[in-house]
Short mmCIF file of C-alpha atoms and ligand atoms in Angstrom, two decimals:
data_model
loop_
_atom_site.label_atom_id
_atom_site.label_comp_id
_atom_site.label_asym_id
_atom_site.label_seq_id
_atom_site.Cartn_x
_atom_site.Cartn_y
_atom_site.Cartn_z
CA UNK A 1 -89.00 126.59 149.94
CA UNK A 2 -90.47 129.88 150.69
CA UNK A 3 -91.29 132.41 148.09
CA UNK A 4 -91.75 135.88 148.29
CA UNK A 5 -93.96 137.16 146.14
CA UNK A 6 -94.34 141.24 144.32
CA UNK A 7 -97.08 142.88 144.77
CA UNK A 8 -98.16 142.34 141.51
CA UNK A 9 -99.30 138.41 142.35
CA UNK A 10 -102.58 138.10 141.22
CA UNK A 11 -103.69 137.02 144.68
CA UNK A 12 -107.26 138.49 144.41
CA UNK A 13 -110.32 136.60 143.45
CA UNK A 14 -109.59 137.65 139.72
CA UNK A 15 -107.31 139.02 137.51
CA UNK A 16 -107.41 142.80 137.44
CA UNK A 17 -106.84 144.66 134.01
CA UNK A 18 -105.23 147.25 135.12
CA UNK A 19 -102.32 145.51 136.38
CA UNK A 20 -102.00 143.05 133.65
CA UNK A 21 -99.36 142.91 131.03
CA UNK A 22 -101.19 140.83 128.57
CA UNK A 23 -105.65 142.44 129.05
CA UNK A 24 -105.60 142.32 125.38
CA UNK A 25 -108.65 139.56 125.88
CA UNK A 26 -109.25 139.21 129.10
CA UNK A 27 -112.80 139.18 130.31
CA UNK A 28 -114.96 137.82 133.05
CA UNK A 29 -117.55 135.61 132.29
CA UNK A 30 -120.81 134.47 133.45
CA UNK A 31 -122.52 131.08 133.63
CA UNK A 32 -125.96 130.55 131.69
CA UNK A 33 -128.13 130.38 134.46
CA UNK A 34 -128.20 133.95 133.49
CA UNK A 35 -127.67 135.51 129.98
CA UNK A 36 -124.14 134.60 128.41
CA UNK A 37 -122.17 138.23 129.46
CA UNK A 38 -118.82 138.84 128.28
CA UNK A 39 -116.89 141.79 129.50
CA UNK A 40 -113.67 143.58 129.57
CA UNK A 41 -114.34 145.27 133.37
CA UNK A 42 -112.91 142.68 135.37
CA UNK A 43 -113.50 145.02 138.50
CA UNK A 44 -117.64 144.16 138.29
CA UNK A 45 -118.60 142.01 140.82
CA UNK A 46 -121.25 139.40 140.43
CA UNK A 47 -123.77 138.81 143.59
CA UNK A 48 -126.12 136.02 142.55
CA UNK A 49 -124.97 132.70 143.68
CA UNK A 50 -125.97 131.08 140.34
CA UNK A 51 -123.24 133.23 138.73
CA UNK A 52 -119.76 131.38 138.19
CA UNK A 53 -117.26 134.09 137.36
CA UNK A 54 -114.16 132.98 135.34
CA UNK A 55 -111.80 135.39 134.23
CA UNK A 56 -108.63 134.56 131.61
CA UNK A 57 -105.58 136.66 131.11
CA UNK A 58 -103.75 136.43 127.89
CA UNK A 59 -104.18 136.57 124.07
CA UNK A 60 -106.71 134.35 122.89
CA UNK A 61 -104.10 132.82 119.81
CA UNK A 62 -102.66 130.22 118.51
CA UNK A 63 -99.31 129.58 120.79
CA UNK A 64 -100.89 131.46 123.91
CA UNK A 65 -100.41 131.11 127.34
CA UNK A 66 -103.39 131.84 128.98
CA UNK A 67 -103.66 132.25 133.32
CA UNK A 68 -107.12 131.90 134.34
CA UNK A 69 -109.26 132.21 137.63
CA UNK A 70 -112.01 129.85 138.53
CA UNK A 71 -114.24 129.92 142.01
CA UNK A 72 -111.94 127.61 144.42
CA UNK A 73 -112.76 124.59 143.87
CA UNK A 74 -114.69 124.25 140.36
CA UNK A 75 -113.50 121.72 138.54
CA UNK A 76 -111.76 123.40 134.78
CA UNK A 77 -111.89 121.48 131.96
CA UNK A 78 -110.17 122.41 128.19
CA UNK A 79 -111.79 120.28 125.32
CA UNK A 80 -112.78 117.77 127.54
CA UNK A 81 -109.72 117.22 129.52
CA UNK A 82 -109.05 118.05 133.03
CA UNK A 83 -107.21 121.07 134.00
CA UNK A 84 -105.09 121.66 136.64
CA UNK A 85 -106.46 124.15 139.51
CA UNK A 86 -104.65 125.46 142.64
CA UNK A 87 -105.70 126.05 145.80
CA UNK A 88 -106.53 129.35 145.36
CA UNK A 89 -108.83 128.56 141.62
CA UNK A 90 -106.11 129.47 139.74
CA UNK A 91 -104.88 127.67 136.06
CA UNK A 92 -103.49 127.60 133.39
CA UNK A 93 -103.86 126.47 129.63
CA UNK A 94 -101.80 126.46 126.35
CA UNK A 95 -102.50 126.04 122.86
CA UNK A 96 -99.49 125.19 120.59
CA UNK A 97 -98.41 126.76 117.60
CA UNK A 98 -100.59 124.67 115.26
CA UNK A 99 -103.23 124.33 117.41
CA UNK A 100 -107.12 124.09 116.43
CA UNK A 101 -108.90 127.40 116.81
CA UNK A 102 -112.19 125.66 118.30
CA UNK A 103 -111.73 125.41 121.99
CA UNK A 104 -113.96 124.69 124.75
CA UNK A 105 -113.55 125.64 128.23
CA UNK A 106 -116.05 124.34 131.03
CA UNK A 107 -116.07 125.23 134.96
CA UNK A 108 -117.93 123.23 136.60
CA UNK A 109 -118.84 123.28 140.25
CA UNK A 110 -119.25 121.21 142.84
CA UNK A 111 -123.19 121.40 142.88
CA UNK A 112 -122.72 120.67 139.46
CA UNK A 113 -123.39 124.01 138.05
CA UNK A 114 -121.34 124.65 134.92
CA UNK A 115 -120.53 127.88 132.75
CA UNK A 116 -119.04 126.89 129.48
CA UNK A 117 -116.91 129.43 127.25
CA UNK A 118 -116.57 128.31 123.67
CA UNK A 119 -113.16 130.31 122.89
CA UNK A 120 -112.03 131.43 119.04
CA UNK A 121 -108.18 131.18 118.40
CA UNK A 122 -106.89 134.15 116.27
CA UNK A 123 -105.02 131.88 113.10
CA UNK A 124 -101.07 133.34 113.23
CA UNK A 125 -98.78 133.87 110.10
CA UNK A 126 -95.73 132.62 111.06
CA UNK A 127 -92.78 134.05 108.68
CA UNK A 128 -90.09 131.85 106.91
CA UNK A 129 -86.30 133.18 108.52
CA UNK A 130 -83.67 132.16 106.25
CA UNK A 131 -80.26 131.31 107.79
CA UNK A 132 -77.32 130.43 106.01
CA UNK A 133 -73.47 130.26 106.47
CA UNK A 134 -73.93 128.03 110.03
CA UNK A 135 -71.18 125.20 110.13
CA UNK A 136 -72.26 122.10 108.23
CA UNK A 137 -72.19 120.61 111.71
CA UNK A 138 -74.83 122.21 113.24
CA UNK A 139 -77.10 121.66 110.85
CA UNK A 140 -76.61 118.61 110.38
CA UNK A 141 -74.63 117.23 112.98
CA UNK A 142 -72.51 114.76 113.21
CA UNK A 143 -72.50 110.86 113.94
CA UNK A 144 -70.54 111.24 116.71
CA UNK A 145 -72.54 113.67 118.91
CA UNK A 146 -75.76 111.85 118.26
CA UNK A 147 -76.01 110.06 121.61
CA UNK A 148 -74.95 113.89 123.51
CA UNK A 149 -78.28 115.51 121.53
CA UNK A 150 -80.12 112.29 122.68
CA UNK A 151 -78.56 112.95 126.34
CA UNK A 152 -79.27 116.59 125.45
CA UNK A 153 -82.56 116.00 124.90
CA UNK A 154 -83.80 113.75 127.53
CA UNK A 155 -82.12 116.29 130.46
CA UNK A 156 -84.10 119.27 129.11
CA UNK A 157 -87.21 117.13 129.08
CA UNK A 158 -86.55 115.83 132.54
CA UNK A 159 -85.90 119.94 133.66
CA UNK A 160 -89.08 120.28 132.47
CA UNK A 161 -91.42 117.25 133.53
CA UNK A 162 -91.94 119.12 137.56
CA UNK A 163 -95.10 119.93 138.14
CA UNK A 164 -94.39 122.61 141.17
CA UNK A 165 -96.98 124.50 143.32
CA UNK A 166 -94.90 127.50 142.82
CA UNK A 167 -97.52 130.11 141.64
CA UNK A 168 -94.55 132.28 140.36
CA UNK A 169 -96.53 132.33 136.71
CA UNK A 170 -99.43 134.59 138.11
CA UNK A 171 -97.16 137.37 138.34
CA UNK A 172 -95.95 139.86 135.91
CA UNK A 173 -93.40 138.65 133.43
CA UNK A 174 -90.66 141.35 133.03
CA UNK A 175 -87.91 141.02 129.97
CA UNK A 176 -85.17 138.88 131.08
CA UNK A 177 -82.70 141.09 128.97
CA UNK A 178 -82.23 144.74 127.51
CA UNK A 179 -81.81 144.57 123.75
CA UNK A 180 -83.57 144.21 120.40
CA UNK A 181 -85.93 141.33 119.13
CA UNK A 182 -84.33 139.73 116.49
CA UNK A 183 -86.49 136.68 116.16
CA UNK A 184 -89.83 135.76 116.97
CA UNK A 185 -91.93 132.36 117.95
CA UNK A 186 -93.09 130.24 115.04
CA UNK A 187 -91.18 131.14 112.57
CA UNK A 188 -90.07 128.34 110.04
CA UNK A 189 -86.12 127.83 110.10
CA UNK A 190 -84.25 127.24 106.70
CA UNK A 191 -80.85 126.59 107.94
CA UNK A 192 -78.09 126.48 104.83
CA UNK A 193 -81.14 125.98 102.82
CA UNK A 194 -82.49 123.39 104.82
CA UNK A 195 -85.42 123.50 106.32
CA UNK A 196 -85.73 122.55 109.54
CA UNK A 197 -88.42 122.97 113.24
CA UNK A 198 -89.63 126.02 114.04
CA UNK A 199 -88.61 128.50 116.18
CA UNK A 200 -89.99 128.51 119.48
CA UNK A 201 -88.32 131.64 120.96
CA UNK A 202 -87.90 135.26 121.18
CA UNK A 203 -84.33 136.32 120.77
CA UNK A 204 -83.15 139.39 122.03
CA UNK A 205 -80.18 140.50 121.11
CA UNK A 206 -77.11 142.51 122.68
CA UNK A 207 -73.40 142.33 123.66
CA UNK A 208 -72.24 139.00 124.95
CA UNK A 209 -71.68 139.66 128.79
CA UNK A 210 -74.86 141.95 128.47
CA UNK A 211 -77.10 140.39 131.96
CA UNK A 212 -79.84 138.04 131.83
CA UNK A 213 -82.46 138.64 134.54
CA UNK A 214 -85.24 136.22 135.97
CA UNK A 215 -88.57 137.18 134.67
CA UNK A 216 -90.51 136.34 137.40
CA UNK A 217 -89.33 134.18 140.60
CA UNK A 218 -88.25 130.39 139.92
CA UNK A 219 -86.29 127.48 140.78
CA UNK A 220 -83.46 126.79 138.45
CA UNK A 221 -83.98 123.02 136.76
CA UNK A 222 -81.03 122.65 133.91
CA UNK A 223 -77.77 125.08 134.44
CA UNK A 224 -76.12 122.97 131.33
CA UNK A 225 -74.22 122.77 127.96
CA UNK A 226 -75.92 121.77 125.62
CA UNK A 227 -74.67 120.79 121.75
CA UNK A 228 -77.40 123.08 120.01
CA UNK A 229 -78.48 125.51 122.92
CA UNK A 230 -75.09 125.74 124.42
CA UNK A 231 -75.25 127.36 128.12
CA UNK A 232 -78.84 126.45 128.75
CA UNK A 233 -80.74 127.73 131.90
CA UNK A 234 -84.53 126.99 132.68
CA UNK A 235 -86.38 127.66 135.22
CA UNK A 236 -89.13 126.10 136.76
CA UNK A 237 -92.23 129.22 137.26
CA UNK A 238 -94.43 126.75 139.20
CA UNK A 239 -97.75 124.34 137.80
CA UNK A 240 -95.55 123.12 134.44
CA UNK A 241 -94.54 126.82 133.15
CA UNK A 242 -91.01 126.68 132.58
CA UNK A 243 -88.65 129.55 131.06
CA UNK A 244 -85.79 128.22 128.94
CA UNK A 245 -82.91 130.52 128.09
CA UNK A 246 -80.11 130.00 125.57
CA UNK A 247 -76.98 130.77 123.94
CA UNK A 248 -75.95 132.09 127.32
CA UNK A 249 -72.41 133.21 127.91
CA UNK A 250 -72.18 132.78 131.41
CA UNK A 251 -74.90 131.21 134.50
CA UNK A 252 -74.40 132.21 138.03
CA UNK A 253 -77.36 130.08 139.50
CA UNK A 254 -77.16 126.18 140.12
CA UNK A 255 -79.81 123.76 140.19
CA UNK A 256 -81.87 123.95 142.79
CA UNK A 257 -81.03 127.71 143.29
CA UNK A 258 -84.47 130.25 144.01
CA UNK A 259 -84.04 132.94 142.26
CA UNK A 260 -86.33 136.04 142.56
CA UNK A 261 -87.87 138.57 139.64
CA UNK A 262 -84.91 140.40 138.35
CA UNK A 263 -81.86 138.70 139.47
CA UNK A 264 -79.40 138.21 137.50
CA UNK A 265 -79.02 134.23 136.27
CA UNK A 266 -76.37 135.05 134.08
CA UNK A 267 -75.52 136.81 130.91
CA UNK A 268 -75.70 136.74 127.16
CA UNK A 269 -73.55 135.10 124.48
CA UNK A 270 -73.87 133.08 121.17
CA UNK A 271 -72.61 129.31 122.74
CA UNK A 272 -74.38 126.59 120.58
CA UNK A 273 -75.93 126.81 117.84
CA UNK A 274 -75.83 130.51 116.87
CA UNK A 275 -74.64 132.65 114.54
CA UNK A 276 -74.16 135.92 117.03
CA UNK A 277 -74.69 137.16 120.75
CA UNK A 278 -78.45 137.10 121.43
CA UNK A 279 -80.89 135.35 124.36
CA UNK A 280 -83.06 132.70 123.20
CA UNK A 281 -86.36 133.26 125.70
CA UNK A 282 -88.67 130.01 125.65
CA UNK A 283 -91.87 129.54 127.75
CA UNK A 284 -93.50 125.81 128.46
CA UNK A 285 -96.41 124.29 129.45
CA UNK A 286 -95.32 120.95 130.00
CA UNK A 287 -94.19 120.11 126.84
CA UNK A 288 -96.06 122.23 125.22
CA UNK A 289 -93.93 125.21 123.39
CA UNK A 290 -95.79 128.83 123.75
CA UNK A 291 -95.03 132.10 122.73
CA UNK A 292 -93.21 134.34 125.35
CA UNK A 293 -94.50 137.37 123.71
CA UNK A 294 -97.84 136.17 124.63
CA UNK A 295 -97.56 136.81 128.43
CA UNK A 296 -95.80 140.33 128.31
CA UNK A 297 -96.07 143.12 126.53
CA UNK A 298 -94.14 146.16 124.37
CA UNK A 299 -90.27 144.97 123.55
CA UNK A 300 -87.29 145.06 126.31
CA UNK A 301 -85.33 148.15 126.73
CA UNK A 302 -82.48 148.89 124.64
ZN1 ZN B 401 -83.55 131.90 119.01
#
């Protein structure tokens, strides 16, 4: 299906910093065929041919997303495994909330030239959020809705296993709500004194009915209710990046639905597991669970 696409798809050769929400580490690189240059001005432009110019858009920590530019063609590799490129050089990696600070990235082009960027994870402190007074149930839940969290389960992995050509995820994430953050990625959950997996979202919270907007462009995957999550929309952002909102009150999209940067999916509300209106914003890779707050800036509006 046809997408239109802001202006703000990244649909030059590389990132530009001005334009991006999340140049807190971007830089262009250069292969070693010449001295190792690292540099924040992502508008130089590099004439010799034995130059491979990378450049990476995101924050270089633990539970980033990172969106990265490669010469078309050049074959991207994280710690030793293959990463997905699109036709335009374009990819994308993740590194989990626990994941090793070491990492090695390596272009690699066709005449076998390769630059290699050993990359430095900035360690995160993730707090410990205390919450108590949730019904016994959903904490612990109950024999009988074991096989629905099972069913949950496998649908939201299923919503999630695409692997789309959408390139959606190159453009500028906007907040899919107005309100305040009221929870972050990471943190550890102690639920009625129980401690439990960690956060993976950024909650914003406001008025039940208050509207949820699309981030950036995407196909809808899972319009559902779920046991924990209750209304649960995601959305597919193209090459494995999938949103995942929860607690929703209401969804106005269906599965299968386009829906374009800004447009209201729906609105918020505390169904599920929650203990008050607020939107539960989650970004994937795949499986893997990454901070939204690494792919946009500042906090929504209030
Ligand atoms: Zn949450």
């Amino acid at each position: 299906m046809p997408f239109t696409l802001s202006n703000d798809t990244l649909r030059s050769s590389k990132f530009h910093v001005t334009r991006c929400v999340v140049a807190l580490s971007a830089a262009v690189f250069m292969s070693s065929a010449v001295a190792a240059v690292e540099s924040n001005d992502q508008s130089k432009v590099f004439s010799s041919q034995e130059q491979i110019e990378v450049a990476l858009n995101g924050k270089f920590t633990q539970g980033a997303l990172l969106r990265g530019q490669a010469p078309v063609g050049a074959k991207v590799m994280l710690n030793g495994e293959t990463v997905q490129t699109n036709h335009e050089g374009k990819f994308v990696v993740g590194f989990e909330r626990e994941a090793p600070l070491q990492q090695t990235l390596i272009v690699e082009l066709a005449n076998g030239n390769k630059w290699r960027r050993d990359i430095t994870l900035e360690k995160r402190e993730y707090n410990i959020q205390r919450i108590d007074g949730l019904e016994q149930k959903m904490v612990t839940p109950p024999a009988e809705v074991t096989a629905r969290i099972k069913k949950d389960n496998i649908n939201v992995a299923n919503a999630r296993s695409g692997n789309s050509d959408l390139d959606a995820l190159f453009t500028r994430f906007e907040w899919p709500a107005k309100g305040v953050i009221s929870g972050v990625y990471g943190s550890q959950r102690i639920l009625n004194g129980v401690p439990k997996w960690p956060h993976y979202g950024v909650d914003i919270a406001n008025e039940t009915g208050t509207p949820v907007y699309a981030p950036v462009d995407g196909v809808v995957t899972m319009a559902d209710d779920l046991y924990y999550s209750g209304n649960t929309l995601i959305l597919d952002h193209g090459m494995r990046v999938f949103s995942t909102f929860l607690h929703m009150d209401t969804i106005t999209v269906e599965v299968g639905d386009t829906v374009e940067q800004g447009e209201q999916i729906g609105t918020i509300g505390s169904t599920g597991r929650s203990t008050g209106p607020h939107l539960d914003w989650r970004i994937n890779l795949g499986k893997t669970r990454l901070d939204p707050q690494t792919i946009i800036t500042g906090a929504p509006e209030q």
